[in-house]
Amino acid sequence: MKEKVPTWLKLDNAATIYPSTLSRNYAAMFRVSMTLKDKINEEILKQALNNVIDRFPTFKYKLKQGLFWCYFKQIEVPPLIEKDFNNPMLRIRFKNHRDYLFRVRYYENRIAVEFFHALTDGTGAIKFLSTLVGEYIKLNYKTKITYNNYVLNPHEKVSSEEYRDDFKKYARKVGKLLHEKPAYHYHGTPINSDDLNVITGIMNTEDLKKITKKYNCTITCLITSLFILSIQELYNKDPKKNNKPIKVSIPVNLRNYYESKTMRNFSSYINVGIDTKYGNYSFEEIIKIVKNNMELNLTEKVLNAKISANVKISENYFIRLLPMFIKKYIISFTERMMGDRYSSNTLSNLGNIILPQEVEKYILDLGMAIGKSRGKPSSSAMVGYNGKVYLTITRKIKESEFERILFTTLVKMGVPVLIESNRRLS
């Protein structure tokens, strides 16, 4: 039996910012996708979606605006599926999707799900997609599958912990937000607001591990350092360079630090980088700085100080009493001034995804991409699957100089890179 879920929910602490940033052309979107070996059967995909949606009750909510806060209200009708497009993660029109805050798309042999970030984070998204694809494989190939931490059993009981706001659960009385300097943004020619340039670099995990072994660091640390090195080259060529630091924002999955089963947002972030006013940095210097910053800031106490401060702000008596139309303006302005302004790029690493063997044999590749940023020229996401790392860079400018420098540097380091564009997203 399924546990009865609330007919409405408060937004989690991280989600409260996203409704206020919605505009005619912008929504905080991200995407996860899988490419199968065979062409997708539309009717079976519909059936699979109907079979698994009740396993994810936190995804069956629409966004509503109250007098003081936005909130989620339960949806009774099933979600739709649609054909995929070359320009992913356009601003979702909720009314066109029965008010759901996600959309399931397919094209040829690819299944993708695009989410409005208020609904969930990368962990919740990849579990939903993996479960959907697992159910599709079970129906399409008439085969039995086993379940794991990613491919969930659609018929198992849903725990109330899955729709809990764990920010509030783990926040403490004392919190602290860091005061940072605005980061350098490289420039380019803006493209049409309905377009998004997407480039994916596919690398063998073992090739990357040879480099990480040399520098005694993680793959996230390595790629972050290469991002900074590449942006530094753009900075050095920029006639308008302004001594601003070059920083990469790294989202952090808080489930790695706390016991949590939530399917909602439960992530924080750290910004790491170099201060350009001190001169040019070698790769060895950059990787040492990034590694030390990650070790200092990726601790439970530092992360908790940040989430505790954010929860304390949202529960401030004065802020709670502000009408939503005023609160929305303040939140949007604050996000614009304090969000993208403080990083040059984003690198979200979903980690290495392990699927059950019965599912894996039908999956060619897996990917994650972040939608258009309000401030930064580009954002990036990375995921590991079946011995490969998929690094997807999305940008809202015409020039691909950052990607060219980054992938050329990797090749020079002995890491061959297969390049794909949004003619075929993965």
Tab-separated table of C-alpha atoms in Angstrom:
chain	number	residue	atom	x	y	z
A	1	MET	CA	0.000	0.000	0.000
A	2	LYS	CA	1.153	3.527	-0.797
A	3	GLU	CA	1.395	5.937	2.105
A	4	LYS	CA	-1.085	8.785	1.821
A	5	VAL	CA	0.813	11.943	0.887
A	6	PRO	CA	-0.191	15.506	1.815
A	7	THR	CA	-2.479	17.331	-0.612
A	8	TRP	CA	-0.155	20.324	-0.338
A	9	LEU	CA	3.450	20.924	0.688
A	10	LYS	CA	5.631	23.871	1.580
A	11	LEU	CA	8.545	24.380	-0.780
A	12	ASP	CA	11.839	23.139	0.628
A	13	ASN	CA	14.381	25.746	1.675
A	14	ALA	CA	16.351	25.604	-1.588
A	15	ALA	CA	13.229	25.588	-3.770
A	16	THR	CA	11.836	28.864	-2.434
A	17	ILE	CA	14.130	30.921	-4.654
A	18	TYR	CA	13.162	29.400	-8.026
A	19	PRO	CA	9.528	30.593	-8.428
A	20	SER	CA	10.693	34.176	-7.891
A	21	THR	CA	13.182	33.912	-10.764
A	22	LEU	CA	10.586	32.735	-13.296
A	23	SER	CA	10.155	35.040	-16.270
A	24	ARG	CA	8.706	34.869	-19.755
A	25	ASN	CA	11.923	33.392	-21.159
A	26	TYR	CA	13.645	31.895	-18.117
A	27	ALA	CA	13.146	29.071	-15.658
A	28	ALA	CA	15.804	27.231	-13.649
A	29	MET	CA	15.804	23.990	-15.645
A	30	PHE	CA	18.039	20.928	-15.814
A	31	ARG	CA	17.883	17.655	-17.715
A	32	VAL	CA	18.824	13.999	-17.321
A	33	SER	CA	18.711	11.550	-20.218
A	34	MET	CA	19.447	7.976	-21.257
A	35	THR	CA	20.057	6.572	-24.717
A	36	LEU	CA	18.799	3.034	-25.263
A	37	LYS	CA	19.870	0.517	-27.894
A	38	ASP	CA	16.498	0.473	-29.659
A	39	LYS	CA	13.984	3.043	-30.855
A	40	ILE	CA	11.506	4.183	-28.185
A	41	ASN	CA	7.949	2.818	-28.289
A	42	GLU	CA	5.731	5.798	-27.402
A	43	GLU	CA	2.799	3.776	-26.011
A	44	ILE	CA	5.011	1.642	-23.769
A	45	LEU	CA	6.773	4.773	-22.501
A	46	LYS	CA	3.373	6.249	-21.582
A	47	GLN	CA	2.466	3.073	-19.713
A	48	ALA	CA	5.815	3.029	-17.916
A	49	LEU	CA	5.342	6.652	-16.826
A	50	ASN	CA	1.848	5.921	-15.502
A	51	ASN	CA	3.230	2.915	-13.621
A	52	VAL	CA	6.031	4.795	-11.842
A	53	ILE	CA	4.596	8.264	-11.166
A	54	ASP	CA	2.888	7.227	-7.911
A	55	ARG	CA	6.253	5.974	-6.628
A	56	PHE	CA	7.391	9.625	-6.742
A	57	PRO	CA	4.558	11.490	-4.989
A	58	THR	CA	6.681	14.642	-4.557
A	59	PHE	CA	6.675	14.983	-8.358
A	60	LYS	CA	2.851	15.039	-8.493
A	61	TYR	CA	2.531	18.657	-7.387
A	62	LYS	CA	1.860	21.929	-9.153
A	63	LEU	CA	3.161	25.306	-8.105
A	64	LYS	CA	0.714	27.697	-6.448
A	65	GLN	CA	1.202	31.203	-5.081
A	66	GLY	CA	-0.274	32.081	-1.716
A	67	LEU	CA	-0.424	35.414	0.073
A	68	PHE	CA	2.932	34.945	1.831
A	69	TRP	CA	4.673	31.965	0.153
A	70	CYS	CA	4.464	29.729	-2.906
A	71	TYR	CA	3.488	26.139	-2.169
A	72	PHE	CA	2.885	22.795	-3.900
A	73	LYS	CA	-0.612	21.399	-4.492
A	74	GLN	CA	-1.263	17.809	-5.473
A	75	ILE	CA	-2.131	16.902	-9.093
A	76	GLU	CA	-4.670	14.145	-9.782
A	77	VAL	CA	-4.255	13.684	-13.569
A	78	PRO	CA	-1.358	11.672	-15.052
A	79	PRO	CA	1.599	13.433	-16.722
A	80	LEU	CA	2.149	13.668	-20.481
A	81	ILE	CA	5.065	12.725	-22.709
A	82	GLU	CA	6.264	14.654	-25.770
A	83	LYS	CA	8.769	14.523	-28.625
A	84	ASP	CA	12.230	15.869	-27.890
A	85	PHE	CA	13.831	18.873	-29.592
A	86	ASN	CA	17.321	20.071	-30.509
A	87	ASN	CA	16.954	23.048	-28.160
A	88	PRO	CA	16.539	21.519	-24.714
A	89	MET	CA	15.409	23.046	-21.437
A	90	LEU	CA	13.349	25.894	-22.811
A	91	ARG	CA	11.283	27.577	-20.131
A	92	ILE	CA	8.569	25.055	-19.215
A	93	ARG	CA	4.970	26.248	-19.636
A	94	PHE	CA	3.301	24.451	-16.752
A	95	LYS	CA	-0.242	24.723	-18.147
A	96	ASN	CA	0.866	22.908	-21.310
A	97	HIS	CA	1.998	19.964	-19.177
A	98	ARG	CA	-1.051	19.559	-16.911
A	99	ASP	CA	0.720	21.799	-14.368
A	100	TYR	CA	3.540	19.289	-13.801
A	101	LEU	CA	6.934	20.833	-13.065
A	102	PHE	CA	8.754	18.333	-15.269
A	103	ARG	CA	8.362	16.987	-18.788
A	104	VAL	CA	9.237	13.571	-20.197
A	105	ARG	CA	10.626	13.693	-23.726
A	106	TYR	CA	11.730	11.079	-26.233
A	107	TYR	CA	13.392	10.999	-29.643
A	108	GLU	CA	14.534	7.944	-31.605
A	109	ASN	CA	16.229	5.848	-28.881
A	110	ARG	CA	16.603	8.579	-26.235
A	111	ILE	CA	14.453	9.242	-23.128
A	112	ALA	CA	14.953	12.537	-21.294
A	113	VAL	CA	13.299	14.278	-18.367
A	114	GLU	CA	13.594	18.044	-17.877
A	115	PHE	CA	12.890	19.470	-14.412
A	116	PHE	CA	12.078	22.854	-12.960
A	117	HIS	CA	14.601	22.993	-10.115
A	118	ALA	CA	12.003	23.847	-7.454
A	119	LEU	CA	10.815	20.243	-7.685
A	120	THR	CA	14.011	18.286	-7.050
A	121	ASP	CA	17.776	18.152	-7.489
A	122	GLY	CA	20.019	15.887	-9.550
A	123	THR	CA	19.720	12.943	-7.165
A	124	GLY	CA	15.917	12.901	-7.253
A	125	ALA	CA	15.979	13.419	-11.026
A	126	ILE	CA	18.317	10.536	-11.841
A	127	LYS	CA	16.344	8.176	-9.589
A	128	PHE	CA	13.136	9.127	-11.382
A	129	LEU	CA	14.654	8.684	-14.850
A	130	SER	CA	16.358	5.397	-13.917
A	131	THR	CA	13.116	4.003	-12.476
A	132	LEU	CA	11.152	5.140	-15.543
A	133	VAL	CA	13.664	3.580	-17.932
A	134	GLY	CA	13.798	0.407	-15.836
A	135	GLU	CA	10.003	0.065	-16.037
A	136	TYR	CA	10.107	0.789	-19.778
A	137	ILE	CA	12.705	-1.952	-20.313
A	138	LYS	CA	10.652	-4.384	-18.214
A	139	LEU	CA	7.521	-3.730	-20.310
A	140	ASN	CA	9.139	-3.390	-23.716
A	141	TYR	CA	11.389	-6.427	-23.526
A	142	LYS	CA	9.061	-8.459	-21.286
A	143	THR	CA	11.915	-9.175	-18.896
A	144	LYS	CA	12.412	-9.260	-15.155
A	145	ILE	CA	14.645	-6.624	-13.580
A	146	THR	CA	16.176	-6.204	-10.164
A	147	TYR	CA	16.048	-2.921	-8.245
A	148	ASN	CA	18.748	-0.866	-6.583
A	149	ASN	CA	19.341	2.634	-5.218
A	150	TYR	CA	18.646	4.200	-8.631
A	151	VAL	CA	16.061	1.907	-10.211
A	152	LEU	CA	13.332	1.816	-7.566
A	153	ASN	CA	10.504	-0.681	-7.280
A	154	PRO	CA	7.353	1.199	-8.452
A	155	HIS	CA	5.195	-0.899	-6.124
A	156	GLU	CA	7.112	-0.445	-2.876
A	157	LYS	CA	5.773	1.683	-0.051
A	158	VAL	CA	6.704	5.344	-0.131
A	159	SER	CA	8.300	6.640	3.060
A	160	SER	CA	7.315	10.026	4.469
A	161	GLU	CA	11.062	10.752	4.645
A	162	GLU	CA	11.057	11.045	0.852
A	163	TYR	CA	8.984	14.241	0.888
A	164	ARG	CA	10.559	15.802	3.991
A	165	ASP	CA	12.416	19.132	3.888
A	166	ASP	CA	15.744	17.936	5.254
A	167	PHE	CA	17.215	21.434	5.290
A	168	LYS	CA	14.976	22.206	8.247
A	169	LYS	CA	15.596	18.817	9.842
A	170	TYR	CA	19.383	19.260	9.950
A	171	ALA	CA	19.680	23.040	10.380
A	172	ARG	CA	21.174	24.170	13.702
A	173	LYS	CA	20.843	27.397	15.659
A	174	VAL	CA	24.129	28.933	14.498
A	175	GLY	CA	24.725	29.601	10.809
A	176	LYS	CA	27.001	31.713	8.656
A	177	LEU	CA	26.977	32.882	5.035
A	178	LEU	CA	30.317	33.679	3.395
A	179	HIS	CA	30.905	37.137	1.952
A	180	GLU	CA	32.380	36.671	-1.507
A	181	LYS	CA	33.693	38.867	-4.288
A	182	PRO	CA	31.929	38.916	-7.689
A	183	ALA	CA	33.588	36.552	-10.175
A	184	TYR	CA	34.933	37.149	-13.674
A	185	HIS	CA	32.556	36.303	-16.545
A	186	TYR	CA	33.969	35.744	-20.005
A	187	HIS	CA	32.033	37.396	-22.814
A	188	GLY	CA	30.553	36.404	-26.163
A	189	THR	CA	27.836	37.034	-28.694
A	190	PRO	CA	24.382	36.297	-27.200
A	191	ILE	CA	22.300	33.763	-29.123
A	192	ASN	CA	18.523	33.702	-29.550
A	193	SER	CA	16.691	33.391	-26.225
A	194	ASP	CA	15.006	30.178	-27.448
A	195	ASP	CA	18.353	28.559	-28.299
A	196	LEU	CA	20.928	26.827	-26.141
A	197	ASN	CA	24.282	25.581	-27.384
A	198	VAL	CA	25.168	22.202	-25.911
A	199	ILE	CA	28.480	20.360	-26.209
A	200	THR	CA	29.220	17.028	-24.536
A	201	GLY	CA	32.728	15.659	-24.098
A	202	ILE	CA	32.881	11.904	-23.530
A	203	MET	CA	35.990	10.505	-21.823
A	204	ASN	CA	37.121	7.140	-20.467
A	205	THR	CA	37.085	7.137	-16.672
A	206	GLU	CA	40.401	5.271	-16.490
A	207	ASP	CA	42.126	7.940	-18.607
A	208	LEU	CA	40.972	10.600	-16.153
A	209	LYS	CA	41.998	8.482	-13.155
A	210	LYS	CA	45.574	8.334	-14.455
A	211	ILE	CA	45.717	12.123	-14.204
A	212	THR	CA	43.971	12.255	-10.806
A	213	LYS	CA	46.448	9.689	-9.467
A	214	LYS	CA	49.325	11.917	-10.560
A	215	TYR	CA	47.880	14.910	-8.678
A	216	ASN	CA	46.313	12.886	-5.837
A	217	CYS	CA	42.888	14.441	-6.372
A	218	THR	CA	39.326	13.554	-7.383
A	219	ILE	CA	37.865	13.810	-10.890
A	220	THR	CA	35.741	16.774	-9.729
A	221	CYS	CA	38.888	18.526	-8.483
A	222	LEU	CA	40.687	17.819	-11.772
A	223	ILE	CA	37.905	19.091	-14.045
A	224	THR	CA	37.281	22.135	-11.823
A	225	SER	CA	40.982	23.008	-12.046
A	226	LEU	CA	40.905	22.619	-15.832
A	227	PHE	CA	37.856	24.910	-15.950
A	228	ILE	CA	39.757	27.585	-14.053
A	229	LEU	CA	42.848	27.140	-16.249
A	230	SER	CA	40.714	27.487	-19.404
A	231	ILE	CA	38.876	30.570	-18.119
A	232	GLN	CA	42.228	32.084	-17.112
A	233	GLU	CA	43.319	31.867	-20.763
A	234	LEU	CA	40.140	33.703	-21.809
A	235	TYR	CA	40.758	36.254	-19.054
A	236	ASN	CA	44.301	36.931	-20.267
A	237	LYS	CA	42.988	37.692	-23.773
A	238	ASP	CA	40.179	39.915	-22.509
A	239	PRO	CA	40.875	43.639	-23.055
A	240	LYS	CA	38.260	44.398	-20.366
A	241	LYS	CA	39.753	42.156	-17.667
A	242	ASN	CA	39.020	43.618	-14.274
A	243	ASN	CA	41.014	41.710	-11.635
A	244	LYS	CA	37.909	39.781	-10.583
A	245	PRO	CA	38.547	36.245	-9.291
A	246	ILE	CA	37.873	33.203	-11.456
A	247	LYS	CA	35.596	30.837	-9.546
A	248	VAL	CA	33.725	27.624	-10.263
A	249	SER	CA	30.564	26.793	-8.317
A	250	ILE	CA	30.355	23.124	-7.291
A	251	PRO	CA	26.929	21.850	-6.131
A	252	VAL	CA	27.211	19.483	-3.156
A	253	ASN	CA	24.865	16.555	-2.499
A	254	LEU	CA	24.097	16.846	1.219
A	255	ARG	CA	22.923	13.225	1.302
A	256	ASN	CA	26.627	12.352	1.455
A	257	TYR	CA	26.810	14.120	4.834
A	258	TYR	CA	23.434	13.338	6.407
A	259	GLU	CA	21.095	10.387	6.584
A	260	SER	CA	18.461	11.441	4.071
A	261	LYS	CA	15.972	9.750	1.775
A	262	THR	CA	14.348	12.924	0.487
A	263	MET	CA	13.443	13.162	-3.194
A	264	ARG	CA	13.283	16.926	-2.909
A	265	ASN	CA	16.155	19.409	-3.081
A	266	PHE	CA	18.892	18.655	-0.593
A	267	SER	CA	22.022	20.241	-2.030
A	268	SER	CA	24.335	23.106	-1.227
A	269	TYR	CA	27.382	24.446	-3.069
A	270	ILE	CA	30.923	25.750	-2.663
A	271	ASN	CA	32.796	28.259	-4.841
A	272	VAL	CA	36.493	27.609	-5.478
A	273	GLY	CA	38.948	29.546	-7.584
A	274	ILE	CA	41.911	31.882	-8.001
A	275	ASP	CA	42.443	35.596	-7.408
A	276	THR	CA	43.585	37.087	-10.724
A	277	LYS	CA	45.093	40.219	-9.186
A	278	TYR	CA	48.054	38.136	-7.993
A	279	GLY	CA	49.045	37.167	-11.553
A	280	ASN	CA	48.973	34.077	-13.750
A	281	TYR	CA	48.653	30.619	-12.185
A	282	SER	CA	50.183	27.357	-13.396
A	283	PHE	CA	48.012	24.241	-13.530
A	284	GLU	CA	49.919	22.810	-10.571
A	285	GLU	CA	49.168	25.930	-8.520
A	286	ILE	CA	45.485	25.871	-9.509
A	287	ILE	CA	44.976	22.214	-8.651
A	288	LYS	CA	46.657	22.732	-5.258
A	289	ILE	CA	44.364	25.701	-4.481
A	290	VAL	CA	41.219	23.840	-5.616
A	291	LYS	CA	42.142	20.701	-3.683
A	292	ASN	CA	42.829	22.643	-0.475
A	293	ASN	CA	39.629	24.710	-0.827
A	294	MET	CA	37.557	21.576	-1.350
A	295	GLU	CA	39.103	19.893	1.680
A	296	LEU	CA	38.451	22.972	3.842
A	297	ASN	CA	34.885	23.630	2.709
A	298	LEU	CA	33.508	20.148	2.070
A	299	THR	CA	33.032	19.400	5.749
A	300	GLU	CA	29.771	18.879	7.606
A	301	LYS	CA	30.255	21.885	9.868
A	302	VAL	CA	31.018	24.370	7.072
A	303	LEU	CA	28.119	23.097	4.952
A	304	ASN	CA	25.776	23.093	7.930
A	305	ALA	CA	26.647	26.707	8.732
A	306	LYS	CA	25.459	27.687	5.262
A	307	ILE	CA	22.187	25.721	5.292
A	308	SER	CA	21.456	26.844	8.872
A	309	ALA	CA	21.881	30.503	7.848
A	310	ASN	CA	19.552	30.035	4.865
A	311	VAL	CA	16.873	28.348	6.983
A	312	LYS	CA	17.177	31.096	9.597
A	313	ILE	CA	16.612	33.774	6.914
A	314	SER	CA	13.497	32.026	5.560
A	315	GLU	CA	12.057	31.738	9.076
A	316	ASN	CA	12.735	35.366	9.962
A	317	TYR	CA	9.504	36.849	11.346
A	318	PHE	CA	9.684	40.016	9.226
A	319	ILE	CA	10.348	38.105	5.991
A	320	ARG	CA	7.549	35.645	6.703
A	321	LEU	CA	5.039	38.502	7.032
A	322	LEU	CA	5.988	40.159	3.741
A	323	PRO	CA	3.338	39.654	1.008
A	324	MET	CA	4.469	37.315	-1.767
A	325	PHE	CA	4.491	39.997	-4.467
A	326	ILE	CA	7.066	41.976	-2.457
A	327	LYS	CA	8.955	38.872	-1.363
A	328	LYS	CA	9.179	37.693	-4.976
A	329	TYR	CA	10.847	40.926	-6.056
A	330	ILE	CA	13.341	40.817	-3.162
A	331	ILE	CA	14.228	37.148	-3.743
A	332	SER	CA	14.664	37.650	-7.499
A	333	PHE	CA	16.872	40.712	-6.979
A	334	THR	CA	18.943	38.942	-4.309
A	335	GLU	CA	19.437	35.867	-6.500
A	336	ARG	CA	20.522	37.986	-9.451
A	337	MET	CA	22.986	39.893	-7.272
A	338	MET	CA	24.275	36.940	-5.213
A	339	GLY	CA	23.797	33.843	-7.392
A	340	ASP	CA	25.527	33.707	-10.763
A	341	ARG	CA	27.422	36.876	-9.955
A	342	TYR	CA	29.791	34.966	-7.665
A	343	SER	CA	30.933	32.215	-10.044
A	344	SER	CA	32.397	32.086	-13.544
A	345	ASN	CA	30.944	28.666	-14.304
A	346	THR	CA	29.162	25.779	-12.587
A	347	LEU	CA	30.290	22.156	-12.444
A	348	SER	CA	27.626	19.795	-11.144
A	349	ASN	CA	28.874	16.216	-10.751
A	350	LEU	CA	26.114	13.611	-10.422
A	351	GLY	CA	28.698	10.939	-9.639
A	352	ASN	CA	29.033	7.431	-11.039
A	353	ILE	CA	25.636	5.860	-11.743
A	354	ILE	CA	25.345	2.084	-11.325
A	355	LEU	CA	22.257	0.431	-12.803
A	356	PRO	CA	21.079	-3.167	-12.377
A	357	GLN	CA	22.653	-5.482	-14.943
A	358	GLU	CA	19.270	-6.262	-16.538
A	359	VAL	CA	18.789	-2.534	-17.190
A	360	GLU	CA	22.386	-1.630	-18.034
A	361	LYS	CA	22.588	-3.989	-20.997
A	362	TYR	CA	19.969	-1.906	-22.825
A	363	ILE	CA	21.519	1.515	-22.038
A	364	LEU	CA	24.137	3.036	-24.357
A	365	ASP	CA	24.843	6.230	-22.444
A	366	LEU	CA	23.617	8.622	-19.800
A	367	GLY	CA	23.851	12.383	-19.398
A	368	MET	CA	22.971	15.482	-17.420
A	369	ALA	CA	22.744	19.095	-18.587
A	370	ILE	CA	21.972	22.387	-16.860
A	371	GLY	CA	19.664	24.920	-18.467
A	372	LYS	CA	20.369	28.516	-19.357
A	373	SER	CA	21.846	30.657	-16.612
A	374	ARG	CA	20.537	34.144	-15.865
A	375	GLY	CA	24.018	35.599	-15.369
A	376	LYS	CA	26.840	33.245	-16.355
A	377	PRO	CA	27.662	32.611	-20.043
A	378	SER	CA	27.669	28.841	-19.484
A	379	SER	CA	27.034	26.043	-16.982
A	380	SER	CA	28.263	22.458	-16.876
A	381	ALA	CA	27.268	19.042	-15.566
A	382	MET	CA	29.110	15.746	-15.356
A	383	VAL	CA	28.054	12.145	-14.793
A	384	GLY	CA	29.864	8.816	-14.849
A	385	TYR	CA	28.374	5.674	-16.334
A	386	ASN	CA	29.747	2.308	-17.456
A	387	GLY	CA	33.409	3.340	-17.600
A	388	LYS	CA	32.862	6.745	-19.199
A	389	VAL	CA	32.458	10.323	-17.980
A	390	TYR	CA	29.992	12.588	-19.807
A	391	LEU	CA	30.760	16.299	-19.389
A	392	THR	CA	28.036	18.544	-20.849
A	393	ILE	CA	28.551	22.292	-21.220
A	394	THR	CA	25.563	24.492	-22.036
A	395	ARG	CA	26.079	28.089	-23.109
A	396	LYS	CA	24.017	31.076	-24.178
A	397	ILE	CA	26.751	32.658	-26.318
A	398	LYS	CA	27.865	31.835	-29.845
A	399	GLU	CA	31.568	31.384	-29.149
A	400	SER	CA	32.840	27.947	-28.050
A	401	GLU	CA	36.345	29.076	-27.106
A	402	PHE	CA	36.046	27.854	-23.506
A	403	GLU	CA	35.138	24.328	-24.610
A	404	ARG	CA	37.891	24.318	-27.261
A	405	ILE	CA	40.563	25.242	-24.706
A	406	LEU	CA	39.229	22.778	-22.121
A	407	PHE	CA	38.998	19.721	-24.360
A	408	THR	CA	42.266	20.497	-26.178
A	409	THR	CA	44.025	20.619	-22.805
A	410	LEU	CA	42.548	17.255	-21.838
A	411	VAL	CA	43.737	15.685	-25.089
A	412	LYS	CA	47.252	17.098	-24.513
A	413	MET	CA	47.181	15.479	-21.064
A	414	GLY	CA	46.489	12.093	-22.633
A	415	VAL	CA	42.688	11.978	-22.308
A	416	PRO	CA	40.987	11.423	-25.699
A	417	VAL	CA	37.634	13.246	-25.900
A	418	LEU	CA	34.707	12.367	-28.150
A	419	ILE	CA	32.713	15.531	-28.869
A	420	GLU	CA	28.949	15.651	-29.450
A	421	SER	CA	26.647	18.641	-29.893
A	422	ASN	CA	22.904	19.066	-29.378
A	423	ARG	CA	22.262	17.427	-32.693
A	424	ARG	CA	22.363	14.382	-30.380
A	425	LEU	CA	22.105	15.015	-26.651
A	426	SER	CA	23.280	12.357	-24.231
